[in-house]
Structure formats: C-alpha cells, structure tokens
Short mmCIF file of C-alpha atoms in Angstrom, two decimals:
data_model
loop_
_atom_site.label_atom_id
_atom_site.label_comp_id
_atom_site.label_asym_id
_atom_site.label_seq_id
_atom_site.Cartn_x
_atom_site.Cartn_y
_atom_site.Cartn_z
CA MET K 1 104.68 104.66 70.64
CA ILE K 2 106.81 107.82 70.24
CA LEU K 3 109.86 108.19 72.50
CA ILE K 4 110.78 111.78 73.44
CA VAL K 5 114.36 112.22 74.72
CA ASP K 6 115.20 115.69 76.10
CA ASP K 7 116.79 116.91 79.32
CA GLU K 8 114.49 119.96 79.50
CA PRO K 9 111.20 119.21 81.36
CA ALA K 10 109.35 121.97 79.51
CA ILE K 11 110.27 120.51 76.10
CA ARG K 12 109.25 117.01 77.19
CA SER K 13 105.94 118.27 78.52
CA SER K 14 105.03 120.45 75.53
CA LEU K 15 105.91 117.74 72.99
CA SER K 16 103.97 115.11 74.92
CA CYS K 17 100.84 117.27 75.12
CA LEU K 18 101.06 118.33 71.46
CA LEU K 19 101.43 114.77 70.18
CA GLN K 20 98.88 113.22 72.55
CA ASP K 21 96.31 115.80 71.41
CA GLU K 22 96.84 114.42 67.88
CA GLY K 23 96.20 110.85 69.06
CA TYR K 24 99.79 109.65 69.39
CA GLN K 25 101.02 107.64 72.37
CA THR K 26 104.20 109.01 73.92
CA ILE K 27 106.77 108.26 76.56
CA ALA K 28 109.18 111.02 77.63
CA VAL K 29 112.60 110.52 79.27
CA GLU K 30 115.30 112.93 80.38
CA SER K 31 118.49 111.20 79.19
CA ALA K 32 120.04 108.92 76.58
CA PHE K 33 120.60 106.31 79.29
CA ARG K 34 116.87 106.16 80.08
CA ALA K 35 116.11 106.04 76.34
CA GLU K 36 118.26 102.91 76.02
CA GLU K 37 116.31 101.30 78.86
CA VAL K 38 113.00 102.06 77.12
CA LEU K 39 114.27 100.67 73.81
CA SER K 40 115.14 97.42 75.56
CA ALA K 41 111.75 97.19 77.27
CA GLN K 42 109.17 97.98 74.57
CA PRO K 43 108.69 98.57 70.82
CA ILE K 44 109.14 102.15 69.65
CA SER K 45 107.87 103.58 66.35
CA LEU K 46 109.65 106.96 66.39
CA ILE K 47 112.23 108.86 68.47
CA LEU K 48 112.43 112.63 69.01
CA LEU K 49 116.02 113.10 70.20
CA ASP K 50 117.68 116.20 71.66
CA ILE K 51 121.31 116.66 70.64
CA GLN K 52 122.65 118.62 73.62
CA MET K 53 122.18 116.53 76.79
CA PRO K 54 124.43 115.98 79.82
CA GLY K 55 126.10 112.60 80.33
CA LYS K 56 125.59 111.25 76.82
CA ASP K 57 124.59 113.54 73.96
CA GLY K 58 122.34 112.67 71.05
CA LEU K 59 125.16 112.01 68.57
CA THR K 60 126.79 109.49 70.91
CA PHE K 61 123.42 107.81 71.47
CA LEU K 62 122.91 107.50 67.71
CA ASP K 63 126.40 106.14 67.15
CA GLU K 64 126.23 103.55 69.93
CA ASN K 65 122.73 102.34 69.03
CA ARG K 66 123.01 102.40 65.25
CA ARG K 67 122.01 98.75 64.82
CA ARG K 68 119.05 98.99 67.20
CA LEU K 69 117.76 102.06 65.36
CA THR K 70 117.91 100.61 61.84
CA ASP K 71 114.12 100.39 61.57
CA ILE K 72 113.16 103.25 63.91
CA PRO K 73 112.97 106.76 62.40
CA VAL K 74 114.79 109.40 64.47
CA ILE K 75 114.02 113.14 64.43
CA ILE K 76 116.76 115.35 65.86
CA ILE K 77 115.92 118.35 68.08
CA SER K 78 118.68 120.91 67.50
CA GLY K 79 119.38 124.48 68.49
CA ARG K 80 118.67 127.27 66.00
CA GLY K 81 121.40 127.47 63.37
CA ASP K 82 123.17 124.31 64.54
CA ILE K 83 123.15 122.85 61.02
CA PRO K 84 126.56 121.07 61.18
CA THR K 85 125.42 119.01 64.17
CA ALA K 86 122.13 118.13 62.49
CA VAL K 87 124.03 117.02 59.37
CA ALA K 88 126.32 114.86 61.51
CA ALA K 89 123.26 113.27 63.11
CA ILE K 90 121.71 112.51 59.72
CA LYS K 91 124.96 110.81 58.67
CA LEU K 92 124.57 108.62 61.76
CA GLY K 93 121.09 107.55 60.69
CA ALA K 94 118.67 110.30 61.77
CA GLY K 95 115.93 110.95 59.25
CA ASP K 96 115.12 114.63 59.85
CA TYR K 97 115.56 117.48 62.32
CA ILE K 98 113.52 120.26 63.93
CA GLU K 99 114.93 123.46 65.43
CA LYS K 100 114.27 125.10 68.78
CA PRO K 101 112.15 126.99 69.56
CA LEU K 102 109.75 124.31 68.37
CA ALA K 103 106.98 125.34 65.98
CA PRO K 104 103.93 123.07 66.56
CA GLU K 105 103.01 122.91 62.85
CA ARG K 106 106.56 121.94 61.87
CA VAL K 107 106.70 119.30 64.63
CA LEU K 108 103.39 117.71 63.61
CA LEU K 109 104.27 117.68 59.90
CA THR K 110 107.70 116.10 60.52
CA VAL K 111 106.25 113.52 62.92
CA ALA K 112 103.45 112.59 60.49
CA GLN K 113 105.98 112.01 57.69
CA ALA K 114 108.21 109.93 59.95
CA MET K 115 105.30 107.84 61.22
CA ARG K 116 104.26 107.04 57.65
CA LEU K 117 107.83 105.86 57.04
CA SER K 118 107.73 103.80 60.23
CA ARG K 119 104.45 102.12 59.25
CA SER K 120 105.85 101.42 55.79
CA ARG K 121 108.94 99.80 57.31
CA GLN K 122 106.81 97.72 59.67
CA THR K 123 104.68 96.54 56.75
CA GLU K 124 107.83 95.62 54.81
CA GLN K 125 109.21 93.73 57.82
CA LYS K 126 105.98 91.75 58.20
CA LEU K 127 105.99 90.91 54.49
CA VAL K 128 109.64 89.84 54.58
CA GLY K 129 108.90 87.78 57.70
CA ARG K 130 106.04 85.99 55.94
CA LEU K 131 108.25 85.34 52.92
CA LEU K 132 111.00 83.95 55.16
CA ASP K 133 108.44 81.63 56.75
CA ARG K 134 107.33 80.55 53.30
CA TYR K 135 110.87 79.85 52.10
CA HIS K 136 112.45 78.57 55.30
CA ILE K 137 114.73 75.54 55.17
CA ILE K 138 113.47 72.45 56.98
CA GLY K 139 115.77 70.15 58.92
CA THR K 140 118.24 69.83 61.79
CA SER K 141 120.90 67.67 60.13
CA PRO K 142 124.56 68.79 60.19
CA ALA K 143 124.42 69.30 56.41
CA VAL K 144 121.49 71.71 56.75
CA GLY K 145 123.19 73.46 59.68
CA ARG K 146 126.27 74.14 57.58
CA MET K 147 124.11 75.41 54.74
CA ARG K 148 122.22 77.76 57.07
CA ASP K 149 125.52 79.21 58.31
CA LEU K 150 126.65 79.86 54.74
CA ILE K 151 123.30 81.43 53.85
CA ALA K 152 123.56 83.80 56.85
CA ARG K 153 127.08 84.80 55.78
CA ALA K 154 125.95 85.30 52.20
CA ALA K 155 122.97 87.43 53.27
CA ALA K 156 125.26 89.80 55.16
CA ALA K 157 127.98 90.03 52.51
CA ASP K 158 126.17 91.57 49.48
CA VAL K 159 128.52 89.80 47.03
CA PRO K 160 127.75 87.38 44.17
CA VAL K 161 126.83 83.88 45.34
CA LEU K 162 127.02 80.65 43.34
CA ILE K 163 124.57 78.01 44.57
CA THR K 164 125.26 74.47 43.36
CA GLY K 165 123.45 71.19 43.85
CA GLU K 166 121.52 68.42 42.16
CA ASN K 167 118.04 68.89 40.72
CA GLY K 168 115.34 69.00 43.37
CA THR K 169 117.62 69.86 46.31
CA GLY K 170 116.22 73.35 46.94
CA LYS K 171 118.68 75.74 45.28
CA GLU K 172 115.91 78.27 44.59
CA LEU K 173 114.86 78.05 48.25
CA ALA K 174 118.41 78.94 49.31
CA ALA K 175 118.38 81.93 46.94
CA HIS K 176 115.12 83.22 48.44
CA GLN K 177 116.55 82.86 51.95
CA ILE K 178 119.69 84.83 51.04
CA HIS K 179 117.63 87.61 49.49
CA TYR K 180 115.04 88.00 52.25
CA LEU K 181 117.68 87.89 55.01
CA SER K 182 119.80 90.54 53.28
CA ARG K 183 119.54 94.32 53.46
CA ARG K 184 117.84 94.11 50.06
CA GLY K 185 115.08 91.86 51.41
CA SER K 186 112.29 94.40 50.94
CA GLU K 187 113.39 95.16 47.37
CA PRO K 188 112.57 93.06 44.27
CA LEU K 189 113.85 89.52 43.77
CA VAL K 190 113.90 89.02 40.00
CA THR K 191 114.30 85.42 38.81
CA VAL K 192 115.51 84.34 35.37
CA ASN K 193 115.12 80.66 34.46
CA CYS K 194 117.96 80.45 31.93
CA PRO K 195 116.95 77.19 30.15
CA ALA K 196 113.42 78.50 29.57
CA ILE K 197 114.48 81.51 27.47
CA PRO K 198 115.37 80.99 23.79
CA GLU K 199 118.95 82.05 23.02
CA THR K 200 117.75 84.62 20.47
CA LEU K 201 115.67 86.41 23.12
CA PHE K 202 118.08 86.17 26.04
CA GLU K 203 119.76 89.56 25.68
CA ALA K 204 116.45 91.36 25.18
CA GLU K 205 115.19 89.67 28.36
CA LEU K 206 118.19 90.78 30.43
CA PHE K 207 118.99 94.19 28.93
CA GLY K 208 115.56 95.30 27.74
CA HIS K 209 115.03 97.14 24.46
CA VAL K 210 113.78 100.39 23.02
CA ARG K 211 110.88 100.75 20.60
CA GLY K 212 111.85 99.63 17.10
CA ALA K 213 115.05 97.88 18.21
CA PHE K 214 114.06 94.79 16.22
CA THR K 215 111.07 93.32 14.41
CA GLY K 216 108.22 93.05 16.87
CA ALA K 217 109.63 95.60 19.36
CA LEU K 218 106.53 97.78 19.28
CA ARG K 219 107.25 99.50 22.58
CA GLU K 220 110.11 100.06 24.99
CA ARG K 221 110.58 97.30 27.54
CA ALA K 222 112.51 97.15 30.79
CA GLY K 223 114.94 94.25 31.13
CA ARG K 224 115.69 92.14 34.16
CA PHE K 225 118.73 94.27 35.07
CA GLU K 226 116.50 97.33 35.34
CA LYS K 227 113.76 95.52 37.24
CA ALA K 228 116.26 94.12 39.76
CA SER K 229 117.91 97.46 40.56
CA GLY K 230 118.08 97.92 44.32
CA GLY K 231 117.28 94.26 44.86
CA THR K 232 118.52 90.85 43.76
CA LEU K 233 118.84 89.17 40.35
CA PHE K 234 118.67 85.37 40.53
CA LEU K 235 119.92 83.50 37.46
CA ASP K 236 118.66 79.94 37.84
CA GLU K 237 120.60 77.24 35.95
CA ILE K 238 123.26 79.71 34.82
CA GLY K 239 125.14 76.85 33.18
CA ASP K 240 122.63 77.24 30.32
CA LEU K 241 123.54 80.91 29.79
CA PRO K 242 124.30 81.40 26.06
CA PRO K 243 128.05 81.84 25.39
CA GLY K 244 127.49 85.15 23.62
CA THR K 245 125.71 86.59 26.65
CA GLN K 246 128.31 85.50 29.23
CA GLY K 247 130.79 88.29 28.41
CA LYS K 248 128.07 90.93 28.45
CA LEU K 249 126.86 89.75 31.85
CA LEU K 250 130.44 89.96 33.14
CA ARG K 251 130.68 93.59 32.04
CA VAL K 252 127.47 94.46 33.89
CA LEU K 253 128.75 92.69 37.02
CA GLU K 254 132.02 94.63 36.90
CA THR K 255 130.63 98.09 36.10
CA GLY K 256 126.92 98.01 36.93
CA GLN K 257 126.35 99.57 33.50
CA TYR K 258 124.48 98.36 30.42
CA GLU K 259 122.65 99.61 27.33
CA LYS K 260 119.21 98.55 26.20
CA ILE K 261 119.11 96.87 22.80
CA GLY K 262 118.77 99.59 20.18
CA SER K 263 120.02 102.36 22.48
CA ASP K 264 123.39 104.07 23.00
CA THR K 265 122.37 105.46 26.38
CA THR K 266 124.25 103.82 29.24
CA GLN K 267 122.10 102.93 32.23
CA GLN K 268 123.09 102.02 35.77
CA SER K 269 121.71 99.14 37.84
CA ASP K 270 122.55 98.33 41.44
CA PHE K 271 121.61 94.69 41.95
CA ARG K 272 123.05 91.76 43.88
CA LEU K 273 123.57 88.62 41.79
CA LEU K 274 122.71 85.10 42.88
CA ALA K 275 123.27 82.22 40.47
CA ALA K 276 122.39 78.53 40.70
CA THR K 277 123.35 75.49 38.67
CA ASN K 278 123.22 71.71 38.75
CA ARG K 279 126.17 71.57 36.37
CA ASN K 280 129.91 71.45 37.06
CA LEU K 281 131.00 74.91 35.91
CA GLN K 282 134.68 74.10 36.45
CA GLU K 283 134.38 71.30 33.90
CA MET K 284 132.56 73.66 31.56
CA VAL K 285 135.40 76.17 31.95
CA ALA K 286 137.90 73.44 31.07
CA GLN K 287 135.76 72.54 28.03
CA LYS K 288 135.63 76.23 26.98
CA THR K 289 131.82 76.30 27.20
CA PHE K 290 131.73 78.70 30.18
CA ARG K 291 133.91 81.79 30.60
CA GLU K 292 136.58 81.43 33.24
CA ASP K 293 136.47 85.11 34.24
CA LEU K 294 132.68 84.96 34.66
CA TYR K 295 133.00 81.80 36.76
CA TYR K 296 135.39 83.50 39.18
CA SER K 297 133.18 86.59 39.34
CA LEU K 298 130.19 84.42 40.27
CA ASN K 299 132.02 82.11 42.67
CA VAL K 300 132.83 84.75 45.30
CA LEU K 301 130.83 82.89 47.93
CA PRO K 302 129.94 79.31 46.93
CA ILE K 303 127.11 77.39 48.60
CA GLU K 304 126.44 73.72 47.92
CA VAL K 305 122.92 72.51 48.67
CA PRO K 306 123.21 68.91 49.93
CA PRO K 307 121.25 66.09 48.26
CA LEU K 308 118.59 64.35 50.33
CA ARG K 309 120.73 61.21 50.70
CA GLN K 310 123.19 63.31 52.77
CA ARG K 311 120.47 64.51 55.17
CA MET K 312 118.23 61.46 55.67
CA GLU K 313 117.50 62.44 59.29
CA ASP K 314 115.50 65.40 57.96
CA ILE K 315 112.96 63.21 56.12
CA PRO K 316 110.34 63.04 58.97
CA ALA K 317 110.42 66.83 59.42
CA LEU K 318 110.17 67.37 55.67
CA LEU K 319 107.17 65.03 55.44
CA ASP K 320 105.44 66.90 58.28
CA PHE K 321 106.04 70.17 56.44
CA PHE K 322 104.67 68.82 53.16
CA TRP K 323 101.62 67.39 54.92
CA GLU K 324 100.99 70.77 56.51
CA GLU K 325 101.12 72.35 53.03
CA LEU K 326 98.51 69.81 51.93
CA ASP K 327 96.22 70.66 54.91
CA ALA K 328 96.94 67.22 56.36
CA SER K 329 98.93 68.33 59.40
CA GLY K 330 98.45 65.96 62.35
CA ARG K 331 96.59 63.36 60.28
CA TYR K 332 99.65 61.23 59.52
CA THR K 333 102.59 59.91 61.52
CA LEU K 334 105.60 58.01 60.25
CA SER K 335 106.52 54.76 62.01
CA ALA K 336 110.17 54.11 62.83
CA PRO K 337 110.40 51.14 60.41
CA ALA K 338 108.87 53.27 57.64
CA ALA K 339 111.37 56.04 58.34
CA GLY K 340 114.15 53.46 58.12
CA ILE K 341 112.93 52.31 54.71
CA LEU K 342 112.77 55.90 53.43
CA ALA K 343 116.34 56.43 54.66
CA SER K 344 117.50 53.41 52.66
CA TYR K 345 116.40 54.84 49.32
CA ASP K 346 118.76 56.76 47.03
CA TRP K 347 116.33 59.62 46.24
CA PRO K 348 117.65 60.66 42.82
CA GLY K 349 114.88 63.27 42.63
CA ASN K 350 115.82 64.62 46.09
CA ILE K 351 113.31 66.77 48.00
CA ARG K 352 111.07 67.14 44.95
CA GLN K 353 110.68 63.36 44.87
CA LEU K 354 109.99 63.21 48.62
CA LYS K 355 107.30 65.88 48.20
CA ASN K 356 105.66 63.65 45.59
CA VAL K 357 105.69 60.74 48.06
CA ALA K 358 104.11 62.95 50.75
CA ALA K 359 101.31 63.92 48.37
CA ARG K 360 100.69 60.29 47.37
CA ILE K 361 100.39 59.31 51.03
CA VAL K 362 97.68 61.94 51.55
CA PHE K 363 95.77 60.94 48.42
CA GLU K 364 96.05 57.17 48.82
CA CYS K 365 96.38 56.33 52.54
CA PRO K 366 93.80 56.74 55.30
CA PRO K 367 94.87 59.00 58.18
CA GLY K 368 96.99 57.30 60.82
CA GLU K 369 100.41 55.77 61.12
CA ILE K 370 102.29 55.15 57.87
CA GLY K 371 104.03 51.78 57.91
CA PRO K 372 106.64 50.03 55.76
CA ALA K 373 104.05 48.48 53.43
CA ASP K 374 102.59 51.92 52.64
CA ILE K 375 106.02 53.33 51.84
CA GLU K 376 107.09 50.41 49.66
CA ARG K 377 103.85 50.55 47.68
CA ILE K 378 103.85 54.32 47.15
CA TYR K 379 107.56 54.73 46.42
CA HIS K 380 107.57 52.02 43.77
CA GLN K 381 104.05 52.65 42.49
CA ARG K 382 105.04 54.83 39.55
CA GLU K 383 107.46 52.23 38.21
CA ALA K 384 104.85 49.52 38.73
CA VAL K 385 102.19 51.51 36.86
CA VAL K 386 104.53 52.08 33.92
CA ALA K 387 105.48 48.40 33.87
CA SER K 388 101.89 47.17 33.98
CA SER K 389 100.63 49.59 31.34
CA SER K 390 103.41 49.30 28.78
CA ASN K 391 104.96 45.93 29.59
CA ALA K 392 102.05 43.79 30.75
CA GLY K 393 103.72 40.60 29.55
CA GLU K 394 107.21 41.56 30.69
CA THR K 395 109.53 38.55 30.80
CA GLY K 396 112.24 37.85 33.32
CA LEU K 397 114.81 39.12 30.82
CA ALA K 398 112.88 42.36 30.27
CA ALA K 399 112.64 42.89 34.02
CA ALA K 400 116.39 42.36 34.34
CA VAL K 401 117.04 44.86 31.54
CA ARG K 402 114.79 47.41 33.27
CA GLN K 403 116.62 46.89 36.56
CA PHE K 404 119.99 47.33 34.85
CA GLU K 405 118.82 50.48 33.02
CA THR K 406 117.51 51.99 36.24
CA GLY K 407 120.72 51.37 38.16
CA TYR K 408 123.03 52.46 35.34
CA LEU K 409 121.13 55.64 34.50
CA THR K 410 120.77 56.56 38.19
CA ARG K 411 124.55 56.36 38.65
CA LEU K 412 125.11 58.38 35.48
CA TYR K 413 122.54 60.95 36.66
CA HIS K 414 124.55 61.52 39.86
CA LYS K 415 127.86 61.55 37.99
CA HIS K 416 126.66 64.50 35.90
CA ASN K 417 124.82 66.22 38.80
CA GLY K 418 121.49 65.82 37.04
CA ASN K 419 122.69 67.42 33.79
CA ILE K 420 120.62 65.51 31.23
CA ALA K 421 122.39 67.16 28.28
CA ALA K 422 125.77 65.88 29.52
CA MET K 423 124.30 62.41 30.05
CA ALA K 424 122.91 62.42 26.52
CA ARG K 425 126.32 63.38 25.11
CA GLU K 426 128.06 60.54 26.96
CA LEU K 427 125.41 58.05 25.83
CA SER K 428 125.26 59.45 22.26
CA MET K 429 121.51 59.60 22.81
CA ASP K 430 118.87 62.19 21.92
CA ARG K 431 118.24 64.42 24.94
CA GLY K 432 114.45 64.26 24.58
CA ASN K 433 114.44 60.47 24.38
CA LEU K 434 116.75 60.26 27.40
CA SER K 435 114.52 62.61 29.38
CA ARG K 436 111.49 60.44 28.64
CA LYS K 437 113.43 57.30 29.62
CA LEU K 438 114.47 58.86 32.95
CA LYS K 439 110.85 59.77 33.69
CA GLN K 440 109.67 56.30 32.68
CA LEU K 441 112.13 54.69 35.10
CA GLY K 442 111.17 57.11 37.91
CA ILE K 443 114.66 58.65 38.12
CA VAL K 444 113.34 62.22 37.67
#
C-alpha cells in the first residue's frame, strides 16, 4: 500500500490514478495528521510526502515519526528548485524526491525503485525474524529475565560485548540474539571459533592475505575482518586467542584499520565485536596471558550467561523446546516428581547436557508422562554403560574411587569455569587424558 500525503486535491487524484493504473494500491490523505492516523491503522510500503502543507509540514512529520519510518521508504514532493528543503528531508530519512510539476515517467521510475527497496527490507525483516525465532532464549526465570534485559541493552548500544559463562550455557545463542536485535541484524554475523584455528594460521584467518604472501597462498583471500564489515564479528572462546594476535586485534578495534598479510595497503572495516569465553580473563590478565588493554576494550558491556543450576525452573520449558526440535512436541509430559529430580541434579554440562537427556527420552521412552524412574535411568545411563563395559567386575573400592573422582573433578570443573586446560595444569595431568576422563565420568 502506497500512502500519498498532499494538501492539493489535484495532486492526490493524479498520483492515485497514475499509480493505480500501474497496479499499485494507494490511499491518499490531505494532511500529516491524517497520515499519522493511517500509519497507526495499517501497514504501509511507501510514502509520497509533500513538504509544504498547512498545520504540520513534511519536514516536521519526518522528524516526529523518524522511528516509525525506519523501514518505510519516503519520497519527498518538493517545489521546483527547492533543493535545500529536499536535502533537509533526506537528512531526516527520506530516500528520494520528485519535483512539481510532476512528470509521470519520473514518478513511476522513482516509485518502482523505492518499492524494490521496500520489498528488500521486508524480506530482510522476515529473515531476521525467523533467525530470532531460531535463536530465541527459552525460560521465564529471574536469571533469564536479567540476561534478556542485558541483551536488549547490548543490541541497542553497538559497543563491544564480552559474554561469559560455563560450557554449554548458551553463550553463542546470546551472541546471535544481540546481533539479530541490533541495527546490524540484516548484515553478516561472522563467527570465529578461536580454539579450532591453529596459532600459525590465526592472523591469516582474521586479516586475510594477498597472493604469494606465504607458501601455499595461491590466491588472495578475504579475512574475517573484511567479511564482517557492516555486520558483527563474534570471537568464540576468545581466551584462546594467541598472545601475538591480541595486540593486533586491539589495534583494529581502536582504529578499524588493518592490512592483509603480504600487503602494505591499509583497509577499513566497520564491524561490531562480540566475544565469548568460559575462562576468567581477569585471572589471565593477572597471569600475563591476556592483554589488560584488550580485556578492557572487550569488557565495555559484560553479559554473564547463567548456568542451568541457577535457572532450574526453566527445565520443563527447555525440555518442551528440545522435544519440539525432535518432532516430538506434545508426545511427552514431565511429571512433577520427575521435574523435582531434574532440579536436584548439578548439571555440569548445563543446557547441552539437558538437550542430551531430552533426546534420550525420545529415543528410549514411549510417549506419555515421564516419571522419576525414567529420569533416573536416562540421566545415569551413560555412567552405567561405561561402568558395565569397562569395569564389569568393579569392586566396592573401585566404585568408591569412581564416586570420589566424579565429585572432585566436577567441583574442579566449576572452579575453573569449564576450562579443561586450567584443570590439567592444577592436576599436573595431560589435557587429552583429562578430557577423556571427564567424558568417561559424564561430566562433559
């Protein structure tokens, strides 16, 4: 629907006829006040707005309704030679202007261009809406409410955000929410999983490189900074960022400038940085393993994602969500005693562990009400399978040792916020062996 706003009846009539002959739907009003009523009553795809009107002129209308018009293209109708006014209108958010007397060809061309822009924006909004649905945060607990408030503030602020929390709590989910709720939501979200990239390749991954920059660089390649320009760069597990790269990242954050490897040409990138970690960066700063200046540049707006044990009341809603993902919506209900048992567990693996339990229920339980016996069997099944397969003749002493190991390593896991490398250092144990032990005991 195209809204025509002009105090001259002849202009309203001629524009309506011209556009309707081309297949557009129109509604024509004589004042800015009536235009505001229409905007409140129905969706509008485009506005043709006269500047000179009695009561409230077009510039005032644009200024007062700037937020409402964010996603609606506006074409200004100005008098011949009134360029300064048209420029002022464009600064207030108008997309284009046409001069009186109106030339039909010019009107139709300008409207067609604006309608393409409107359809593009509507498509982007639908896509962002679907992505927000996909990455929405489940739960009504106070902890989740506080996190939602912080995410909304972060989305509006366009400053670096540091997201902290244990493994499996949903830090990446929070990052997606911040991005898609922000003004950059229709632009790229580029994710870098820091632990997954070898230290020798990290700078090439972030900065990109030109052809011949190093052995194997057979062609020029864009880095993550370039790909994220206009959108958001998400550095997941930034505590694993190589020390040599930390200072270079800080420079890019401060200036927005960088050079590809093998090039002296300075490039510009406008991205918003989100970072997540399960490690205590303040401790790393004290230990000189993480730059203090980079930490403060990242920690402009901190968000802590709560562990599942601090939001137990969300477990039933989370299970329903996971069952819906598994096409099992409505087939299972959780009894009150079963919910109580789930709330008594420590959940070292957090939401990721709960998702595993939800999947096991679907695969192993018939549809219906899930009771305490089902929960006890499924929650402890992995440990039981490991025990029966590798320790079939386990003695009372061996069982006691296993119980002690599980309790001790679980407490240590929480102490180090899930940082297995830090646990291994404290235990003087090989990280790979420790990781396998944690999996064997069902801690991760």
